[in-house]
DNA sequence: CCCAAGAGTGAGAATGGTTGTCGTTCTAGC
DNA sequence: GCTAGAACGACAACCATTCTCACTCTTGGG
């Protein structure tokens, strides 16, 4: 599978993601490359991210504002997401644990899993307070 | 909590979602209302969906093409999503089961959960075949 | 060394779902 | 009927992402 050996450009993206504390959007990656005088086109960043994703090296999720953020596959992080303000905070819990709970061939039916996302949507404590403030 | 009693407009949205087989996008809901000669503005549909979501009656998820699709909260469905073609197929497995696995106050820290999403991203069988076809 | 073919790239235009704006309409209370 | 405030509708604006296309780089053959 040649596609699992990323080209230098994609290696660089992966490196940046691994160095980053949290998740990065394509635009942030693009900016960081520019800052490091390794400017590339935004389209190339998107292309590279898609290939990395398909190679099983990077995972992503869509924020409520439409942005997509990326992280290395090995970081198994999930999130609490506020439906009001859109903020997300880490959720120290993975529904699959380290074992592949229930992910057997019967369920997958030929589907080859690369990564998973688990998100709990609700109201963050801040937005609950605002809501109460409006009611009372 | 007054917000848990939706206005007629929002009741109609909820009804349409319950009647629908699968998930509906805001645009599809808008179209169905037009078809039923109950035309409303698109902005109103979005407003209503957001309120329904915050009232804990509707859940949503973002597709890879950027669309957001909505479904009644009581439908606890999750998906396998192809990172290549974007198609999604139902996944008959919920990481929380019917009990609230691990969702204790310590983890939630004041966050009030409304719904959750669980998605497995990977390659669907069709896209795996295409990939093989290109390699060989 | 030169050439051709194909993949990779970059800049900018195009796309399209969603959100914001703002004047109008509806509702509730008097 | 009148007023205040919420809800609404049409349309403009937004912006992350994708598309386009000409250019560059790499590779293999001659």
mmCIF file of C-alpha atoms (C1' of nucleotides) in Angstrom, chain A residues 30 40-44 47, chain C residues 10-12, chain D residues 18-21:
data_model
loop_
_atom_site.group_PDB
_atom_site.id
_atom_site.type_symbol
_atom_site.label_atom_id
_atom_site.label_comp_id
_atom_site.label_asym_id
_atom_site.label_seq_id
_atom_site.Cartn_x
_atom_site.Cartn_y
_atom_site.Cartn_z
ATOM 1 C CA UNK A 30 -1.290 26.498 6.558
ATOM 2 C CA UNK A 40 2.409 25.948 0.654
ATOM 3 C CA UNK A 41 -0.910 26.460 -0.999
ATOM 4 C CA UNK A 42 -3.981 25.958 1.082
ATOM 5 C CA UNK A 43 -5.241 23.427 -1.429
ATOM 6 C CA UNK A 44 -2.115 21.366 -0.907
ATOM 7 C CA UNK A 47 -4.961 17.444 -0.173
ATOM 8 C "C1'" DG C 10 -0.181 27.163 -6.006
ATOM 9 C "C1'" DA C 11 -3.165 31.038 -6.694
ATOM 10 C "C1'" DG C 12 -7.369 32.392 -7.159
ATOM 11 C "C1'" DT D 18 -13.257 22.465 -3.242
ATOM 12 C "C1'" DC D 19 -12.386 23.193 -8.071
ATOM 13 C "C1'" DT D 20 -9.701 24.806 -11.992
ATOM 14 C "C1'" DC D 21 -5.857 25.170 -14.661
#
